[in-house]
Short mmCIF file of C-alpha atoms in Angstrom, two decimals:
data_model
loop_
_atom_site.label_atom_id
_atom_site.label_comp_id
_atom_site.label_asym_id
_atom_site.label_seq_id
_atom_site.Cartn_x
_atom_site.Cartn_y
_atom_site.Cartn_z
CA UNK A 1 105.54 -113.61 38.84
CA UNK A 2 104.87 -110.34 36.89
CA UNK A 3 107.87 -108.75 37.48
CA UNK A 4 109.68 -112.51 36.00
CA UNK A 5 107.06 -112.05 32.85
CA UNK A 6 108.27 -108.53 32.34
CA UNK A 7 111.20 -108.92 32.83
CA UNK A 8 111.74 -112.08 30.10
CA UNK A 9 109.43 -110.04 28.00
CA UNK A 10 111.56 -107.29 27.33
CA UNK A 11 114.79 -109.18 27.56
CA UNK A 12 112.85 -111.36 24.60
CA UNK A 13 112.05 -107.99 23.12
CA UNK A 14 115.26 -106.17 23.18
CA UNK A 15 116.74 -109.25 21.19
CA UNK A 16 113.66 -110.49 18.85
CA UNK A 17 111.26 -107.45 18.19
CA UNK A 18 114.06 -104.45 17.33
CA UNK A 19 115.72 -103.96 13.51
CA UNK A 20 118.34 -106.43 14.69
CA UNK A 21 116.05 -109.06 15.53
CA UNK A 22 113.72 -108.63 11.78
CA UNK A 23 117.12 -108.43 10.24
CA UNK A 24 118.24 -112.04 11.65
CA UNK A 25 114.74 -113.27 11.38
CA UNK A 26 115.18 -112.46 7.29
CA UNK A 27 117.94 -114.62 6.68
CA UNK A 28 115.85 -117.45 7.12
CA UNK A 29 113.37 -116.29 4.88
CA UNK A 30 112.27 -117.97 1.92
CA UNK A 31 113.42 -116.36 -1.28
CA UNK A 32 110.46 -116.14 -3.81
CA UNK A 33 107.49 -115.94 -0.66
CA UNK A 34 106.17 -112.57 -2.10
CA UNK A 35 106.91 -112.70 -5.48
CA UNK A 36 103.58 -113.10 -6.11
CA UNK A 37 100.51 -111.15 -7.97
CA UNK A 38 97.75 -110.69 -6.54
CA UNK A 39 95.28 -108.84 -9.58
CA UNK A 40 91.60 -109.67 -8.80
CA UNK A 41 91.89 -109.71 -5.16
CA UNK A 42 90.37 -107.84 -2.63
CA UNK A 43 92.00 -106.37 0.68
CA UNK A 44 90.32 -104.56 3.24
CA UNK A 45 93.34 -102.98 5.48
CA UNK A 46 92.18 -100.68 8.66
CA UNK A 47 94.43 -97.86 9.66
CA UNK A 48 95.72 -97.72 6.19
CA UNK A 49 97.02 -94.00 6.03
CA UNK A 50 99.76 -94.57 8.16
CA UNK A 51 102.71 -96.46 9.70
CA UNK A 52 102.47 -100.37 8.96
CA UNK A 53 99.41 -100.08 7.69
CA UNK A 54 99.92 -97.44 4.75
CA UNK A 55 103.17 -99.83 4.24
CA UNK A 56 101.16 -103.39 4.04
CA UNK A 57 98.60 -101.07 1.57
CA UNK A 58 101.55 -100.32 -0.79
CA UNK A 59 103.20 -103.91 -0.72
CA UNK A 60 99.65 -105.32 -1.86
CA UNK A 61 99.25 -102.25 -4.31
CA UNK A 62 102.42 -103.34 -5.52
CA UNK A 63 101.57 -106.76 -6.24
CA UNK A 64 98.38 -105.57 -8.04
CA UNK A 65 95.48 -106.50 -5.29
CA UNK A 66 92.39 -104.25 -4.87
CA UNK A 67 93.08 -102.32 -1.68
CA UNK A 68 90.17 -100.60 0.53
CA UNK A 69 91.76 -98.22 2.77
CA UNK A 70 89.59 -97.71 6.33
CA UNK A 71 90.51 -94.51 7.84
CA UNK A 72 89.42 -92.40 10.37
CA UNK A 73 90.67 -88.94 8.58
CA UNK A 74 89.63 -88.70 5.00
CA UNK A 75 92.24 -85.94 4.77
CA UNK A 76 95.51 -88.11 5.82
CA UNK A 77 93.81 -90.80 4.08
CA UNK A 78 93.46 -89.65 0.49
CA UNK A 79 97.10 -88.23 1.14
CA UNK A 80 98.03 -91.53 1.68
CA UNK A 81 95.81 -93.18 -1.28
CA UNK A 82 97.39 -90.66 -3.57
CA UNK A 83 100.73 -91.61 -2.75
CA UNK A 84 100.30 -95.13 -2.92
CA UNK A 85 98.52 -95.00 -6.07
CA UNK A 86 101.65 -92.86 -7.34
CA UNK A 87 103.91 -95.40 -6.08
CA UNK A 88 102.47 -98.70 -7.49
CA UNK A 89 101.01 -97.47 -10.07
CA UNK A 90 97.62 -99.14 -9.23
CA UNK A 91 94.74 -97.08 -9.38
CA UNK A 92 92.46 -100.17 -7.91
CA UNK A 93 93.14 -97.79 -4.13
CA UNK A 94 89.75 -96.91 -2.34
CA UNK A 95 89.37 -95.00 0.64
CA UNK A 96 86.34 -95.24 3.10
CA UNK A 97 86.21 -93.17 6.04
CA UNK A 98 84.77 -95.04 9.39
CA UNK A 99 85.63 -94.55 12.90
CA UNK A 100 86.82 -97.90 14.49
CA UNK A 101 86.07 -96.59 17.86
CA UNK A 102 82.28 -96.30 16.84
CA UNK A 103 80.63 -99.69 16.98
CA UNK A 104 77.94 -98.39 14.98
CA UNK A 105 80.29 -96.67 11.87
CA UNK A 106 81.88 -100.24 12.18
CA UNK A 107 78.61 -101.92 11.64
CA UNK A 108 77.18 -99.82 8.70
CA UNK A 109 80.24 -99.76 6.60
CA UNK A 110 80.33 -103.34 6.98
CA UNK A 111 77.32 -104.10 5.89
CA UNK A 112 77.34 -101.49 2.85
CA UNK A 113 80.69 -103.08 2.14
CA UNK A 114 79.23 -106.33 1.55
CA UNK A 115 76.33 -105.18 -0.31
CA UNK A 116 78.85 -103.56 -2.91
CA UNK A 117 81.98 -105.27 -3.13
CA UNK A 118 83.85 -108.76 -2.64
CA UNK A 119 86.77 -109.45 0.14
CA UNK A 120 89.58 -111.73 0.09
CA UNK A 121 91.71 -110.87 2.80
CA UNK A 122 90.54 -108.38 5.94
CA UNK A 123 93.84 -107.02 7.72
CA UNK A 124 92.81 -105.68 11.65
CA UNK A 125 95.54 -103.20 11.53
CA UNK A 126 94.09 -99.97 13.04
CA UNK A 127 94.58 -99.48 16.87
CA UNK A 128 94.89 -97.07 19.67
CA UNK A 129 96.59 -96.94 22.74
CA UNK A 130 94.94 -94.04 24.72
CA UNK A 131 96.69 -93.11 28.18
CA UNK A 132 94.47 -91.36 29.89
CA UNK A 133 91.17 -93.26 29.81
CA UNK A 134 88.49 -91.85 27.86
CA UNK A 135 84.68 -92.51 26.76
CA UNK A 136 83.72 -92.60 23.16
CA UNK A 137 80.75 -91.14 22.36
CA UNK A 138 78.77 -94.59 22.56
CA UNK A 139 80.05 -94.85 26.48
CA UNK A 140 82.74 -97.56 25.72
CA UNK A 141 86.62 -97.20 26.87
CA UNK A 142 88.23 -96.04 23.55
CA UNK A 143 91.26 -98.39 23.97
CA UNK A 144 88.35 -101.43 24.30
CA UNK A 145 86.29 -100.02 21.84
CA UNK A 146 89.03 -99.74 19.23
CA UNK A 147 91.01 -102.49 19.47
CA UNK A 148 88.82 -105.25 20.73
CA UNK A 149 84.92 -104.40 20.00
CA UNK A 150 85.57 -102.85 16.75
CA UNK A 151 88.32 -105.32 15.41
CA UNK A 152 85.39 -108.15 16.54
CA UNK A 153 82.64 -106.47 14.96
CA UNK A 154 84.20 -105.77 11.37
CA UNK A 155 85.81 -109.34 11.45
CA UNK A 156 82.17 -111.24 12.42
CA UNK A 157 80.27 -109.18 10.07
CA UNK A 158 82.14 -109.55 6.94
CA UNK A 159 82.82 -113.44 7.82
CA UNK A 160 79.61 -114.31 5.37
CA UNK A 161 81.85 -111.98 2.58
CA UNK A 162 84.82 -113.92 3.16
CA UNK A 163 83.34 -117.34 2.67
CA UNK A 164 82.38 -116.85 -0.44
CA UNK A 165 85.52 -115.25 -1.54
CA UNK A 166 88.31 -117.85 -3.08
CA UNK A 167 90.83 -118.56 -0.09
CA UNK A 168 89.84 -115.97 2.28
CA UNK A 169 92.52 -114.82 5.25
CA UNK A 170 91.80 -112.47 8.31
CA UNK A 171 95.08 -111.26 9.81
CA UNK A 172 95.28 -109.17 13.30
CA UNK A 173 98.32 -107.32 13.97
CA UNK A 174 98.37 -108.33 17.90
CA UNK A 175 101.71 -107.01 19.83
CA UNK A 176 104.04 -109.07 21.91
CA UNK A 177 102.80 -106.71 24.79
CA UNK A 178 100.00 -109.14 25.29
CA UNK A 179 102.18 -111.53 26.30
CA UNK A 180 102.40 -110.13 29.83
CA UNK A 181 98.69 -110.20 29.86
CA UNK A 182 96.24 -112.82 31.24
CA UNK A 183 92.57 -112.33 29.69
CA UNK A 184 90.80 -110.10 32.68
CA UNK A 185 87.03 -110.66 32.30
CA UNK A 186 86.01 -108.84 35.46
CA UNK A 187 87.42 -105.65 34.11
CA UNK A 188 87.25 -105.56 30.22
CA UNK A 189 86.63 -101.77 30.22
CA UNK A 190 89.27 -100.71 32.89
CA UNK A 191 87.28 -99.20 35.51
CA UNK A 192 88.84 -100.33 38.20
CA UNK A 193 92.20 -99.41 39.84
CA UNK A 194 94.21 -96.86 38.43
CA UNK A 195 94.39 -96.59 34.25
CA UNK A 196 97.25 -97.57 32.49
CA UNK A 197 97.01 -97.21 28.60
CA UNK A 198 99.80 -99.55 28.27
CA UNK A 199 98.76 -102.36 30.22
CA UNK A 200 94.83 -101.76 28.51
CA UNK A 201 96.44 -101.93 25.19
CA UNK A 202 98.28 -104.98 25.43
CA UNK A 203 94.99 -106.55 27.58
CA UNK A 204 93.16 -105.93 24.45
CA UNK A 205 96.22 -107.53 22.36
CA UNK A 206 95.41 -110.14 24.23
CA UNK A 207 92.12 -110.74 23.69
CA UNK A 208 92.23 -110.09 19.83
CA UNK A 209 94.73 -113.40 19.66
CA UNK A 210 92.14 -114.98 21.88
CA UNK A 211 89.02 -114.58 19.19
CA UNK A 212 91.69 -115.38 16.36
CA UNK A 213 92.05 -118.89 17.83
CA UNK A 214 88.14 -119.16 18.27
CA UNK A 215 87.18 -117.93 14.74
CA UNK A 216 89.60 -120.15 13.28
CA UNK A 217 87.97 -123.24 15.44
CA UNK A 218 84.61 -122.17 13.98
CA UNK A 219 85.14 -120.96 10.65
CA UNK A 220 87.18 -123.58 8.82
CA UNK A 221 86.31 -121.90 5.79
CA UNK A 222 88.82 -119.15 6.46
CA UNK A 223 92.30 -118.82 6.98
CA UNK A 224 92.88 -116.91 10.52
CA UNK A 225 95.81 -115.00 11.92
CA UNK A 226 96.92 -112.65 14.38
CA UNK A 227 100.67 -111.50 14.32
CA UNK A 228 103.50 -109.36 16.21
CA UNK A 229 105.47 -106.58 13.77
CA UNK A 230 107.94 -105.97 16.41
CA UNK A 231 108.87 -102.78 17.81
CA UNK A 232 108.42 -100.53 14.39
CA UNK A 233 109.44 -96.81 14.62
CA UNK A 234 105.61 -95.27 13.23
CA UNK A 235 103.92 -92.28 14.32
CA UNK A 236 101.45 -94.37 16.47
CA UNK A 237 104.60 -95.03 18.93
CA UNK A 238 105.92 -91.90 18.57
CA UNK A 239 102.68 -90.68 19.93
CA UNK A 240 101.35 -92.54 21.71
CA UNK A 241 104.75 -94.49 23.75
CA UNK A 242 107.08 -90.76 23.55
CA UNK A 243 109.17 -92.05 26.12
CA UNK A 244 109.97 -96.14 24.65
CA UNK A 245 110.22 -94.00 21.09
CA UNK A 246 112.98 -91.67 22.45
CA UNK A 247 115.29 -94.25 24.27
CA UNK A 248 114.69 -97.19 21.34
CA UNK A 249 114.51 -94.93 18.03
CA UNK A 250 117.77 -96.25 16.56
CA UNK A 251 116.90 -99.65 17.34
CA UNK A 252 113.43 -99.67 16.51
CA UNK A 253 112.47 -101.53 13.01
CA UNK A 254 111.41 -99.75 9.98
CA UNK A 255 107.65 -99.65 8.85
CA UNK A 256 108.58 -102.30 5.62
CA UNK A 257 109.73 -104.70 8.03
CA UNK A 258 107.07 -103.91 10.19
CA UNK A 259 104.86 -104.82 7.79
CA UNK A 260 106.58 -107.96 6.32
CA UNK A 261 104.82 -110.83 7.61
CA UNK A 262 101.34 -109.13 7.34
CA UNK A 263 101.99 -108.88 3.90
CA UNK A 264 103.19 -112.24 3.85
CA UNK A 265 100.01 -113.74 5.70
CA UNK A 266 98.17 -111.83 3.15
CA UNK A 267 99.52 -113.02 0.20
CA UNK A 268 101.90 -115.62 0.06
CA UNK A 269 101.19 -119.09 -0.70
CA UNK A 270 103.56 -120.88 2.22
CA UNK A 271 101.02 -118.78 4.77
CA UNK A 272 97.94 -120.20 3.49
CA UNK A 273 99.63 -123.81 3.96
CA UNK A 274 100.00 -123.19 7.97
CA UNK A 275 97.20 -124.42 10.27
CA UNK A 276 94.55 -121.55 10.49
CA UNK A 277 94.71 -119.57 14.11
CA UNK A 278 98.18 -119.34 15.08
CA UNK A 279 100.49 -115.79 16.34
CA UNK A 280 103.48 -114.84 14.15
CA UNK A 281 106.47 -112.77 14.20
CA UNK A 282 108.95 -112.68 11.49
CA UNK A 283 107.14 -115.04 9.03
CA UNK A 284 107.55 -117.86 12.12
CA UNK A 285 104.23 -118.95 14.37
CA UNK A 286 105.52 -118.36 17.98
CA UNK A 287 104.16 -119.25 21.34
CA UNK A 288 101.28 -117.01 22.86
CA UNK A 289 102.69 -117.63 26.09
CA UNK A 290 106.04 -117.19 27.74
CA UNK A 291 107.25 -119.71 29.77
CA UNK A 292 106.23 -120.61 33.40
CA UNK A 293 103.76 -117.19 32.85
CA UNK A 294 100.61 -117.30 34.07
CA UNK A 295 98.70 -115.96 31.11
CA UNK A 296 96.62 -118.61 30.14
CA UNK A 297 92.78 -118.74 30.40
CA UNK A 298 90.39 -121.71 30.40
CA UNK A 299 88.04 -122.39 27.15
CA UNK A 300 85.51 -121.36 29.73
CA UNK A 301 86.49 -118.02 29.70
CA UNK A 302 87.59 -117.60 26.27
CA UNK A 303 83.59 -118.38 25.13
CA UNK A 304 82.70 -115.95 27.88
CA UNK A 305 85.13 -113.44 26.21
CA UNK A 306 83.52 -113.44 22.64
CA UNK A 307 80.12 -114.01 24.31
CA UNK A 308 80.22 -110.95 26.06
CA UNK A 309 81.92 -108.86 22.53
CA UNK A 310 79.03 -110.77 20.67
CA UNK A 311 76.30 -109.04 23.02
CA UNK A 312 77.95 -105.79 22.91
CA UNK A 313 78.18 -106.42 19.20
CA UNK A 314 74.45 -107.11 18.65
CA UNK A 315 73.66 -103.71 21.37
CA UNK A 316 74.96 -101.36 18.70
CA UNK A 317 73.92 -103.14 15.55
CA UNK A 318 72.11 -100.94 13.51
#
């Protein structure tokens, strides 16, 4: 069954997630979705210095929102504030400097976040995909620690922000790698077996859509989403997937239409009219599941899943 799932995943992806596939996907747009100004808002964007996320960061610029840059190197990150700032002519472009792979960076700028500033929209962007597996100074797989615990502990502790901000959105940028994933709770740090980056990435894609779906079942106050970009030529693939980057580069989308539809979740009116919790790709909720694949979990072990992030959340709260 695995070899079926990968296989219809990247026939799927070979037609849906390349420049061909946004660039079919955008007929069907709706003219007029982004026209929109958003002055007075507030966006908190992770891995903002780069790739989609430097792109999202200039669309909202553009549009006038408030945009809070969270970046690991405050050198490639002012870079990148500069340039947007040049671009869109906003100067309403902050950069703070906190290491999603340490639970406790996460925690503190969250909470002096809150203390100092409002949030409308929170964008998960930032993620790794490490291939050899490594530690992070707290003792936590840096794939795991990144992608999942971090992305779950700067979501739950600026929820209280968000609800009092006027229609507040949380967007994840998930990958359609997850799809050939079923949730694994015996092994959420990959100890086990051999390591493959690849698969641990897309595990954690996995479990980010996951706690989407549960915050937006408990939080009705805010508008939830986790998303696919498609296959988007950045340097985080270039790096980090040589090989895919090398054999797909002419194919592969650009970082704009990478970015479309998590600008689009952010700030467009028809987004904030679809139910709270769903996946997208190209503007269009998809399924989270391929066919006949046997990647779905019970609700048992979904609650288990944000149980167990919620402990590990609390461990390293300072």
């Amino acid at each position: 069954m695995s070899i079926y799932r990968n296989a219809v995943w990247l026939v799927k992806g070979l037609q849906e997630y390349t420049k061909s596939g946004y660039e079919a996907a955008a007929k069907h747009f709706t003219p007029g979705d982004l026209d929109v100004k958003v002055s007075g808002r507030s966006f908190v964007i992770t891995g903002a210095n780069s790739g989609i996320g430097k792109r999202a960061a200039l669309e909202i610029a553009n549009r006038g929102g408030t945009v809070h840059m969270v970046c690991r190197n405050k050198e490639r990150a002012e870079a990148a504030k500069n340039e947007i700032i040049d671009q869109s002519k906003n100067q309403n472009v902050h950069v703070h400097i906190v290491d999603m792979s340490s639970a406790l960076q996460v925690w503190k700028f969250a909470q002096n976040f809150s203390q100092e500033n409002s949030v409308n929209v929170l964008i998960n962007n930032a993620g790794c995909m490490v291939n050899q597996r490594e530690l992070t100074d707290e003792g936590l797989e840096k794939n795991f620690a990144t992608n999942a615990l971090g992305t779950y502990i700067l979501t739950t502790a600026l929820i209280p922000a968000l609800k009092k901000a006027e229609n507040p959105r949380v967007i994840t940028v998930s990958s359609g790698g997850m799809l050939v994933q079923k949730l694994n709770l015996d092994d959420l740090q990959f100890e086990k077996g051999t390591f493959d980056g690849t698969m641990a990435y897309a595990q954690n894609k996995r479990q980010q859509v996951i706690l989407t779906e549960r915050w937006a079942s408990q939080h009705k106050e805010i508008h939830f989403s986790s998303m696919h970009p498609g296959w988007a030529d950045t340097p985080a693939v270039q790096l980090s997937m040589p090989d895919f980057h090398a054999k797909m580069q002419n194919k592969l989308r650009t970082e704009a239409m990478g970015a479309d539809t998590i600008v689009w979740l952010a700030v467009s009116g028809a987004a904030g009219q679809q139910p709270s919790g769903l996946f997208f790709q190209d503007r269009k909720a998809v399924a989270t599941h391929l066919p006949l694949a046997c990647s779905r979990c019970t609700p048992q072990e979904e609650e288990k899943l944000q149980a167990t992030l919620e402990q590990l959340c609390n461990k390293f709260k300072p």
